[in-house]
């Protein structure tokens, strides 16, 4: 497993102090520099140490309370340090979407991977067969949603000489016009028949993604989830699950509807084997100040707690051409912008270091390397000030930064989170 603390700090990593060149990440972290006075350059993305810890504990408690296992989607952060903390806070494993992500996980010692996609790449399947054969403790589960996909998997695994079967779950599509997944229960049965006829695959359950339910609302999402759990019961009654699998996997759960997943999964009747009710929400670890702030299920169940946004992007005012306009030095290369623009939250005064609310200040657009900022009458903002911005959609915030300072509330940088996109 790579030792991330021994990686050298250099020009590859945006915003890190130039005088830290040549130090290891561990050595730099041990210096506990201040984000604002410790030599960091702008723009710089920071993760709140307190909010990350709060979010990790909250989902751990939520899953325990509702009898759920969880395999958070690693595509959100692609950060093995955060994976380790998620596992320490009760995660069953980590979810992936594509073979590259699974390879990163294995390079960092992840023992359980749920790949939420049908894996038909022959090269990736050859790699997977070798991983499974080399490590009896490695657990891997992936989707299947077509007879043709099953055929391709079987051909590739047979050609690779695989000795361990690959565990698969049949993906039930979320409806007409949704994304992947077999559209009907009859289609799912045909896929399951193909799995049974293969020599290299083993059916262990059913899965899907309720976030793709067309015109999703609570009723539609619960209706689809009940189709999914009924499919598991139907497969079980038909004797499709070999007792040797030990447990039946039923999996769903993005970051917008996990309350519905918890409710419907609690209704699963007793089956012939124990049921692994596997949630896959991933955005919770950092949460956000836009998309998931609006969509989080905790808005509907406030008594269960609340996630905290952990990201803040700091940029510096580099131009103030008119009383109504300012520009900072963070743009599309630095900030998530696919769903919402950054939200101006606080200003750190360039003269005094005082931090104040960003009253009357709005981000109105992004260029590659600039944020367009509108300032209302009397808004206090001048060249040299730092503007702290909240971001929307963590998946497209993490992927722009290779090494992200983890910062305590007083500005002390206590660690650096390495990403692998």
Coordinates of N, CA, C and O in Angstrom, one line a residue, residues 236-384:
X236 N -35.3 -15.3 -4.6 CA -35.0 -16.2 -3.5 C -36.0 -17.3 -3.5 O -35.7 -18.5 -3.4
X237 N -37.3 -17.0 -3.7 CA -38.4 -18.0 -3.7 C -38.1 -19.0 -4.9 O -38.5 -20.2 -4.8
X238 N -37.5 -18.5 -6.0 CA -37.3 -19.4 -7.1 C -36.0 -20.2 -7.0 O -35.6 -21.0 -7.9
X239 N -35.3 -20.1 -5.8 CA -34.1 -20.8 -5.6 C -32.9 -20.4 -6.4 O -32.0 -21.1 -6.6
X240 N -32.9 -19.1 -6.7 CA -31.8 -18.6 -7.6 C -30.5 -18.3 -6.8 O -29.4 -18.1 -7.4
X241 N -30.6 -18.2 -5.4 CA -29.4 -17.9 -4.7 C -28.8 -19.2 -4.0 O -29.5 -19.9 -3.3
X242 N -27.6 -19.5 -4.3 CA -26.9 -20.6 -3.8 C -26.7 -20.4 -2.3 O -26.1 -19.3 -1.9
X243 N -27.0 -21.3 -1.4 CA -26.8 -21.0 0.0 C -25.4 -20.7 0.4 O -25.1 -20.1 1.4
X244 N -24.4 -21.2 -0.5 CA -23.0 -20.9 -0.2 C -22.6 -19.4 -0.2 O -21.6 -19.1 0.3
X245 N -23.5 -18.6 -0.8 CA -23.1 -17.2 -0.9 C -23.2 -16.5 0.5 O -22.6 -15.5 0.8
X246 N -24.0 -17.1 1.4 CA -24.0 -16.7 2.8 C -24.9 -15.5 3.1 O -25.4 -15.4 4.2
X247 N -25.2 -14.6 2.2 CA -26.1 -13.5 2.4 C -26.5 -13.0 1.0 O -25.8 -13.2 0.0
X248 N -27.7 -12.4 1.0 CA -28.3 -11.9 -0.2 C -28.1 -10.3 -0.2 O -28.5 -9.7 0.8
X249 N -27.5 -9.8 -1.2 CA -27.3 -8.4 -1.3 C -28.5 -7.7 -1.9 O -28.9 -8.0 -3.0
X250 N -28.9 -6.6 -1.2 CA -29.9 -5.7 -1.8 C -29.4 -4.3 -1.6 O -29.2 -3.9 -0.5
X251 N -29.1 -3.6 -2.8 CA -28.4 -2.4 -2.7 C -29.0 -1.3 -3.5 O -29.4 -1.5 -4.6
X252 N -29.0 -0.1 -2.9 CA -29.4 1.1 -3.6 C -28.9 2.3 -2.8 O -28.1 2.1 -1.9
X253 N -29.3 3.5 -3.1 CA -29.0 4.6 -2.2 C -27.9 5.6 -2.7 O -26.7 5.3 -2.4
X254 N -28.4 6.6 -3.3 CA -27.5 7.8 -3.6 C -27.6 8.7 -2.4 O -28.0 8.3 -1.3
X255 N -27.2 10.0 -2.6 CA -27.2 10.9 -1.5 C -28.4 11.7 -1.3 O -28.5 12.5 -0.4
X256 N -29.4 11.5 -2.2 CA -30.7 12.3 -2.2 C -31.9 11.6 -1.6 O -32.8 12.2 -1.1
X257 N -31.8 10.2 -1.5 CA -33.0 9.5 -1.1 C -32.7 8.4 -0.1 O -33.5 7.4 0.0
X258 N -31.7 8.5 0.6 CA -31.3 7.3 1.5 C -32.3 7.2 2.6 O -32.4 6.1 3.2
X259 N -33.1 8.2 2.9 CA -34.2 8.0 3.9 C -35.3 7.0 3.4 O -35.8 6.1 4.1
X260 N -35.6 7.1 2.1 CA -36.5 6.2 1.5 C -36.0 4.8 1.4 O -36.7 3.8 1.6
X261 N -34.7 4.7 1.1 CA -34.0 3.4 1.1 C -34.1 2.8 2.4 O -34.4 1.6 2.6
X262 N -33.8 3.5 3.5 CA -33.8 3.0 4.8 C -35.2 2.5 5.2 O -35.4 1.4 5.7
X263 N -36.3 3.2 4.8 CA -37.6 2.8 5.1 C -38.0 1.6 4.4 O -38.5 0.6 5.0
X264 N -37.8 1.5 3.0 CA -38.2 0.4 2.3 C -37.4 -0.9 2.6 O -37.9 -2.0 2.7
X265 N -36.1 -0.7 2.8 CA -35.2 -1.8 3.1 C -35.6 -2.4 4.5 O -35.4 -3.6 4.7
X266 N -36.2 -1.6 5.3 CA -36.6 -2.2 6.6 C -37.8 -3.1 6.5 O -38.1 -3.9 7.4
X267 N -38.5 -3.0 5.3 CA -39.6 -3.9 5.1 C -39.3 -5.2 4.4 O -40.2 -6.0 4.2
X268 N -38.0 -5.4 4.1 CA -37.7 -6.7 3.4 C -38.1 -7.9 4.3 O -37.7 -7.9 5.4
X269 N -38.9 -8.8 3.7 CA -39.3 -10.0 4.5 C -38.1 -10.9 4.8 O -37.0 -10.8 4.1
X270 N -38.3 -11.8 5.7 CA -37.2 -12.8 5.9 C -37.0 -13.6 4.7 O -38.0 -14.1 4.1
X271 N -35.8 -13.8 4.3 CA -35.4 -14.6 3.1 C -34.7 -15.8 3.6 O -34.5 -16.0 4.8
X272 N -34.3 -16.6 2.6 CA -33.6 -17.9 3.0 C -32.2 -17.7 3.6 O -31.7 -18.6 4.2
X273 N -31.7 -16.5 3.4 CA -30.4 -16.2 3.9 C -30.4 -14.8 4.5 O -31.4 -14.0 4.2
X274 N -29.5 -14.4 5.4 CA -29.4 -13.0 5.8 C -29.3 -12.0 4.7 O -28.8 -12.4 3.6
X275 N -29.9 -10.8 4.9 CA -29.9 -9.8 3.8 C -28.9 -8.7 4.2 O -29.0 -8.2 5.3
X276 N -28.0 -8.4 3.2 CA -27.1 -7.3 3.4 C -27.8 -6.1 2.7 O -27.8 -6.0 1.5
X277 N -28.3 -5.2 3.5 CA -29.0 -4.0 3.0 C -27.9 -2.9 2.8 O -27.5 -2.3 3.8
X278 N -27.5 -2.7 1.6 CA -26.3 -2.0 1.3 C -26.6 -0.6 0.7 O -27.1 -0.5 -0.4
X279 N -26.3 0.4 1.4 CA -26.4 1.8 1.0 C -25.1 2.3 0.4 O -24.0 1.9 0.8
X280 N -25.2 3.2 -0.7 CA -24.0 3.6 -1.4 C -23.8 5.1 -1.4 O -23.0 5.6 -2.3
X281 N -24.4 5.8 -0.6 CA -24.3 7.3 -0.6 C -22.9 7.7 -0.4 O -22.2 7.2 0.5
X282 N -22.4 8.6 -1.2 CA -21.0 9.0 -1.1 C -20.7 10.5 -0.8 O -19.7 10.9 -0.3
X283 N -21.6 11.4 -1.2 CA -21.4 12.8 -1.1 C -21.4 13.3 0.3 O -20.9 14.4 0.6
X284 N -21.9 12.5 1.2 CA -22.0 13.0 2.6 C -20.7 13.4 3.3 O -20.7 14.2 4.2
X285 N -19.6 12.8 2.8 CA -18.3 13.0 3.5 C -17.9 14.4 3.5 O -17.4 15.0 4.5
X286 N -18.2 15.2 2.4 CA -17.9 16.6 2.4 C -19.2 17.4 2.4 O -19.2 18.6 2.7
X287 N -20.3 16.8 1.9 CA -21.6 17.5 1.7 C -21.3 18.7 0.8 O -20.2 18.7 0.1
X288 N -22.1 19.7 0.7 CA -21.8 20.9 -0.1 C -22.7 22.1 0.3 O -23.5 22.0 1.2
X289 N -22.6 23.2 -0.4 CA -23.3 24.4 -0.2 C -24.3 24.7 -1.3 O -24.6 25.8 -1.5
X290 N -24.8 23.6 -2.0 CA -25.7 23.9 -3.1 C -26.6 22.7 -3.3 O -27.6 22.5 -2.7
X291 N -26.1 21.8 -4.3 CA -27.0 20.7 -4.7 C -27.4 19.8 -3.6 O -28.6 19.6 -3.4
X292 N -26.5 19.3 -2.8 CA -26.8 18.4 -1.7 C -27.4 19.1 -0.5 O -28.1 18.5 0.3
X293 N -27.0 20.3 -0.3 CA -27.7 21.1 0.8 C -29.2 21.1 0.6 O -30.0 21.1 1.5
X294 N -29.6 21.2 -0.7 CA -31.0 21.3 -1.0 C -31.6 19.9 -1.0 O -32.8 19.7 -0.6
X295 N -30.9 18.8 -1.5 CA -31.5 17.5 -1.7 C -31.3 16.6 -0.5 O -32.0 15.5 -0.5
X296 N -30.4 16.8 0.4 CA -30.2 15.8 1.5 C -31.4 15.4 2.2 O -32.3 16.2 2.6
X297 N -31.5 14.1 2.4 CA -32.7 13.6 3.1 C -32.8 14.1 4.6 O -33.9 14.1 5.1
X298 N -31.7 14.6 5.1 CA -31.8 15.1 6.5 C -32.7 16.4 6.5 O -33.1 16.7 7.6
X299 N -33.0 17.0 5.4 CA -33.9 18.1 5.4 C -35.3 17.6 5.7 O -36.2 18.3 6.3
X300 N -35.6 16.3 5.3 CA -36.9 15.7 5.6 C -37.0 15.0 6.9 O -38.1 14.8 7.4
X301 N -35.9 14.7 7.5 CA -35.8 14.0 8.8 C -34.9 14.7 9.7 O -33.8 14.2 10.1
X302 N -35.2 16.0 10.0 CA -34.2 16.8 10.8 C -33.9 16.2 12.2 O -32.8 16.5 12.7
X303 N -34.8 15.4 12.7 CA -34.5 14.8 14.0 C -33.3 13.8 13.9 O -32.7 13.4 15.0
X304 N -33.0 13.4 12.7 CA -31.8 12.4 12.5 C -30.5 13.1 12.5 O -29.5 12.4 12.6
X305 N -30.5 14.4 12.4 CA -29.2 15.2 12.4 C -29.1 16.0 11.2 O -30.1 16.2 10.4
X306 N -28.0 16.6 10.9 CA -27.7 17.4 9.7 C -26.3 17.3 9.3 O -25.4 17.3 10.2
X307 N -26.0 17.2 8.0 CA -24.7 17.2 7.5 C -24.2 18.6 7.5 O -24.9 19.6 7.4
X308 N -22.8 18.8 7.4 CA -22.2 20.1 7.4 C -21.4 20.2 6.1 O -20.6 19.3 5.8
X309 N -21.5 21.3 5.4 CA -20.6 21.5 4.2 C -19.2 21.7 4.7 O -18.9 22.4 5.6
X310 N -18.3 20.9 4.1 CA -16.9 20.9 4.5 C -15.9 21.7 3.6 O -14.8 22.0 4.0
X311 N -16.4 22.0 2.4 CA -15.5 22.7 1.5 C -15.6 24.2 1.6 O -16.6 24.8 1.8
X312 N -14.4 24.9 1.5 CA -14.4 26.3 1.3 C -13.2 26.6 0.3 O -12.1 26.2 0.6
X313 N -13.6 27.3 -0.8 CA -12.5 27.7 -1.7 C -12.2 29.1 -1.5 O -13.0 30.0 -1.6
X314 N -10.9 29.3 -1.2 CA -10.4 30.7 -0.9 C -9.7 31.2 -2.2 O -8.8 30.6 -2.7
X315 N -10.1 32.4 -2.6 CA -9.4 33.1 -3.7 C -9.2 34.5 -3.3 O -9.8 35.0 -2.4
X316 N -8.4 35.2 -4.1 CA -8.0 36.5 -3.7 C -8.5 37.5 -4.8 O -8.5 37.2 -6.0
X317 N -8.9 38.7 -4.3 CA -9.4 39.7 -5.2 C -8.2 40.3 -5.9 O -7.2 40.8 -5.3
X318 N -8.2 40.2 -7.2 CA -7.0 40.7 -8.0 C -7.4 41.9 -8.9 O -6.5 42.5 -9.4
X319 N -8.7 42.2 -8.9 CA -9.1 43.4 -9.7 C -10.4 43.9 -9.1 O -11.3 43.1 -8.8
X320 N -10.5 45.2 -9.0 CA -11.7 45.9 -8.6 C -12.0 47.1 -9.5 O -11.9 48.2 -9.1
X321 N -12.3 46.8 -10.7 CA -12.4 47.9 -11.7 C -13.5 48.9 -11.5 O -13.3 50.0 -12.0
X322 N -14.6 48.5 -10.9 CA -15.7 49.5 -10.7 C -16.3 49.2 -9.3 O -16.0 48.1 -8.7
X323 N -17.1 50.1 -8.8 CA -17.7 49.8 -7.5 C -18.7 48.6 -7.5 O -19.0 48.1 -6.4
X324 N -19.1 48.2 -8.7 CA -20.0 47.1 -8.7 C -19.4 45.8 -9.1 O -20.1 44.7 -9.2
X325 N -18.1 45.8 -9.4 CA -17.5 44.6 -10.0 C -16.1 44.3 -9.4 O -15.4 45.3 -9.1
X326 N -15.9 43.0 -9.2 CA -14.5 42.6 -8.7 C -14.3 41.3 -9.4 O -15.2 40.6 -9.8
X327 N -13.0 40.9 -9.4 CA -12.6 39.6 -9.9 C -11.6 39.0 -9.0 O -10.7 39.6 -8.4
X328 N -11.8 37.7 -8.7 CA -10.8 36.9 -7.9 C -10.1 35.9 -8.8 O -10.5 35.7 -10.0
X329 N -9.1 35.3 -8.3 CA -8.2 34.4 -9.1 C -8.6 33.0 -9.1 O -7.7 32.1 -9.3
X330 N -9.9 32.6 -8.8 CA -10.3 31.2 -8.9 C -11.4 31.1 -10.0 O -12.3 31.9 -10.1
X331 N -11.2 30.1 -10.8 CA -12.2 29.9 -11.9 C -12.6 28.5 -12.1 O -12.6 27.7 -11.2
X332 N -12.9 28.2 -13.3 CA -13.4 26.8 -13.6 C -12.4 25.7 -13.4 O -12.8 24.6 -13.2
X333 N -11.1 26.1 -13.4 CA -10.1 25.1 -13.1 C -10.0 24.7 -11.6 O -9.4 23.8 -11.2
X334 N -10.7 25.5 -10.8 CA -10.5 25.4 -9.4 C -11.8 25.1 -8.6 O -11.8 24.5 -7.6
X335 N -13.0 25.5 -9.2 CA -14.3 25.4 -8.5 C -15.2 24.5 -9.2 O -15.3 24.5 -10.5
X336 N -16.0 23.7 -8.5 CA -17.1 23.0 -9.1 C -18.1 24.0 -9.7 O -18.4 25.1 -9.0
X337 N -18.6 23.8 -10.9 CA -19.5 24.8 -11.5 C -20.5 24.1 -12.4 O -21.2 24.8 -13.2
X338 N -20.6 22.7 -12.4 CA -21.5 22.1 -13.3 C -22.9 22.2 -12.9 O -23.8 22.1 -13.8
X339 N -23.2 22.4 -11.6 CA -24.6 22.5 -11.2 C -24.9 23.9 -10.7 O -26.0 24.4 -11.0
X340 N -24.0 24.5 -9.9 CA -24.3 25.9 -9.5 C -22.9 26.6 -9.4 O -21.9 26.0 -9.3
X341 N -23.0 27.9 -9.4 CA -21.8 28.8 -9.2 C -21.4 28.7 -7.8 O -22.3 28.5 -6.9
X342 N -20.2 29.0 -7.5 CA -19.8 29.1 -6.1 C -20.6 30.2 -5.3 O -21.1 31.2 -6.0
X343 N -20.7 30.0 -4.0 CA -21.4 31.0 -3.2 C -20.5 31.8 -2.3 O -19.7 31.2 -1.5
X344 N -20.5 33.1 -2.5 CA -19.6 34.0 -1.7 C -20.2 33.9 -0.2 O -21.3 34.2 0.0
X345 N -19.3 33.6 0.7 CA -19.7 33.4 2.1 C -19.0 34.3 3.1 O -19.7 34.9 3.9
X346 N -17.7 34.4 3.0 CA -17.0 35.3 3.9 C -15.8 36.0 3.2 O -15.4 35.6 2.1
X347 N -15.4 37.1 3.8 CA -14.2 37.8 3.3 C -13.2 37.9 4.4 O -13.5 38.2 5.6
X348 N -12.0 37.6 4.0 CA -10.8 37.8 5.0 C -10.1 39.0 4.6 O -9.6 39.1 3.5
X349 N -10.2 40.0 5.4 CA -9.6 41.3 5.1 C -8.1 41.2 4.9 O -7.4 40.7 5.7
X350 N -7.7 41.8 3.7 CA -6.3 41.7 3.3 C -5.4 42.5 4.2 O -4.2 42.3 4.2
X351 N -5.9 43.5 4.9 CA -5.1 44.4 5.7 C -5.0 43.9 7.2 O -4.0 43.9 7.8
X352 N -6.2 43.4 7.7 CA -6.2 43.1 9.1 C -6.3 41.6 9.4 O -6.0 41.1 10.6
X353 N -6.7 40.8 8.5 CA -6.9 39.3 8.7 C -8.2 39.0 9.3 O -8.6 37.8 9.5
X354 N -9.0 40.0 9.5 CA -10.4 39.8 10.1 C -11.3 39.1 9.1 O -11.2 39.4 7.9
X355 N -12.1 38.2 9.5 CA -13.0 37.5 8.7 C -14.4 38.0 9.0 O -14.8 38.0 10.1
X356 N -15.1 38.4 7.9 CA -16.5 38.9 8.1 C -17.4 38.3 7.0 O -16.9 37.7 6.0
X357 N -18.7 38.4 7.2 CA -19.7 37.8 6.2 C -19.5 38.6 4.9 O -19.2 39.8 4.8
X358 N -19.8 37.9 3.8 CA -19.6 38.4 2.4 C -20.9 39.1 2.1 O -21.6 38.8 1.0
X359 N -21.3 40.1 2.9 CA -22.6 40.8 2.6 C -22.5 41.6 1.3 O -21.6 42.3 1.1
X360 N -23.6 41.4 0.5 CA -23.7 42.2 -0.7 C -22.8 41.7 -1.8 O -22.6 42.4 -2.8
X361 N -22.2 40.5 -1.7 CA -21.2 40.0 -2.6 C -21.8 38.7 -3.3 O -22.2 37.8 -2.6
X362 N -21.8 38.7 -4.6 CA -22.3 37.5 -5.3 C -21.4 37.1 -6.5 O -20.9 38.0 -7.2
X363 N -21.1 35.8 -6.6 CA -20.4 35.3 -7.7 C -21.4 35.1 -8.9 O -22.4 34.4 -8.7
X364 N -21.1 35.8 -10.0 CA -22.1 35.8 -11.1 C -21.6 35.0 -12.3 O -22.4 34.7 -13.2
X365 N -20.3 34.6 -12.3 CA -19.8 33.8 -13.4 C -18.4 33.4 -13.2 O -17.7 33.8 -12.3
X366 N -17.9 32.4 -14.0 CA -16.6 31.9 -13.9 C -15.9 31.9 -15.3 O -16.5 31.5 -16.3
X367 N -14.7 32.4 -15.4 CA -13.8 32.2 -16.5 C -12.9 31.0 -16.1 O -13.0 30.5 -15.0
X368 N -12.0 30.7 -17.0 CA -11.1 29.6 -16.6 C -10.3 29.9 -15.3 O -10.2 29.0 -14.5
X369 N -9.9 31.1 -15.1 CA -9.0 31.4 -14.0 C -9.5 32.6 -13.2 O -8.8 33.2 -12.4
X370 N -10.8 33.0 -13.4 CA -11.3 34.2 -12.7 C -12.7 33.9 -12.2 O -13.5 33.3 -13.0
X371 N -13.1 34.4 -11.1 CA -14.5 34.5 -10.7 C -15.0 35.9 -10.9 O -14.3 36.9 -10.5
X372 N -16.1 36.0 -11.5 CA -16.8 37.3 -11.7 C -17.6 37.6 -10.5 O -18.5 36.8 -10.1
X373 N -17.4 38.7 -9.8 CA -18.1 39.0 -8.6 C -18.8 40.3 -8.7 O -18.2 41.4 -9.1
X374 N -20.1 40.3 -8.3 CA -20.9 41.5 -8.3 C -20.9 42.0 -6.8 O -21.2 41.2 -5.9
X375 N -20.7 43.3 -6.6 CA -20.8 43.9 -5.3 C -21.9 44.9 -5.2 O -22.0 45.8 -6.0
X376 N -22.7 44.8 -4.2 CA -23.7 45.7 -3.9 C -23.2 47.0 -3.3 O -22.1 47.1 -2.9
X377 N -24.1 48.0 -3.2 CA -23.8 49.3 -2.6 C -23.2 49.1 -1.2 O -23.9 48.4 -0.4
X378 N -22.1 49.6 -1.0 CA -21.5 49.6 0.4 C -20.7 48.3 0.7 O -20.2 48.1 1.8
X379 N -20.7 47.3 -0.3 CA -20.0 46.0 0.0 C -18.5 46.3 0.2 O -17.9 46.9 -0.7
X380 N -18.0 45.8 1.3 CA -16.6 46.1 1.6 C -15.7 45.0 0.9 O -15.7 43.8 1.4
X381 N -15.0 45.3 -0.1 CA -14.1 44.4 -0.8 C -13.1 45.1 -1.6 O -13.4 46.1 -2.4
X382 N -11.8 44.8 -1.4 CA -10.8 45.5 -2.1 C -9.7 44.5 -2.6 O -9.7 43.3 -2.1
X383 N -8.9 44.9 -3.5 CA -7.8 44.1 -4.0 C -6.9 43.6 -2.8 O -6.6 44.4 -2.0
X384 N -6.7 42.3 -2.8 CA -5.9 41.7 -1.8 C -6.7 41.0 -0.8 O -6.2 40.1 -0.1

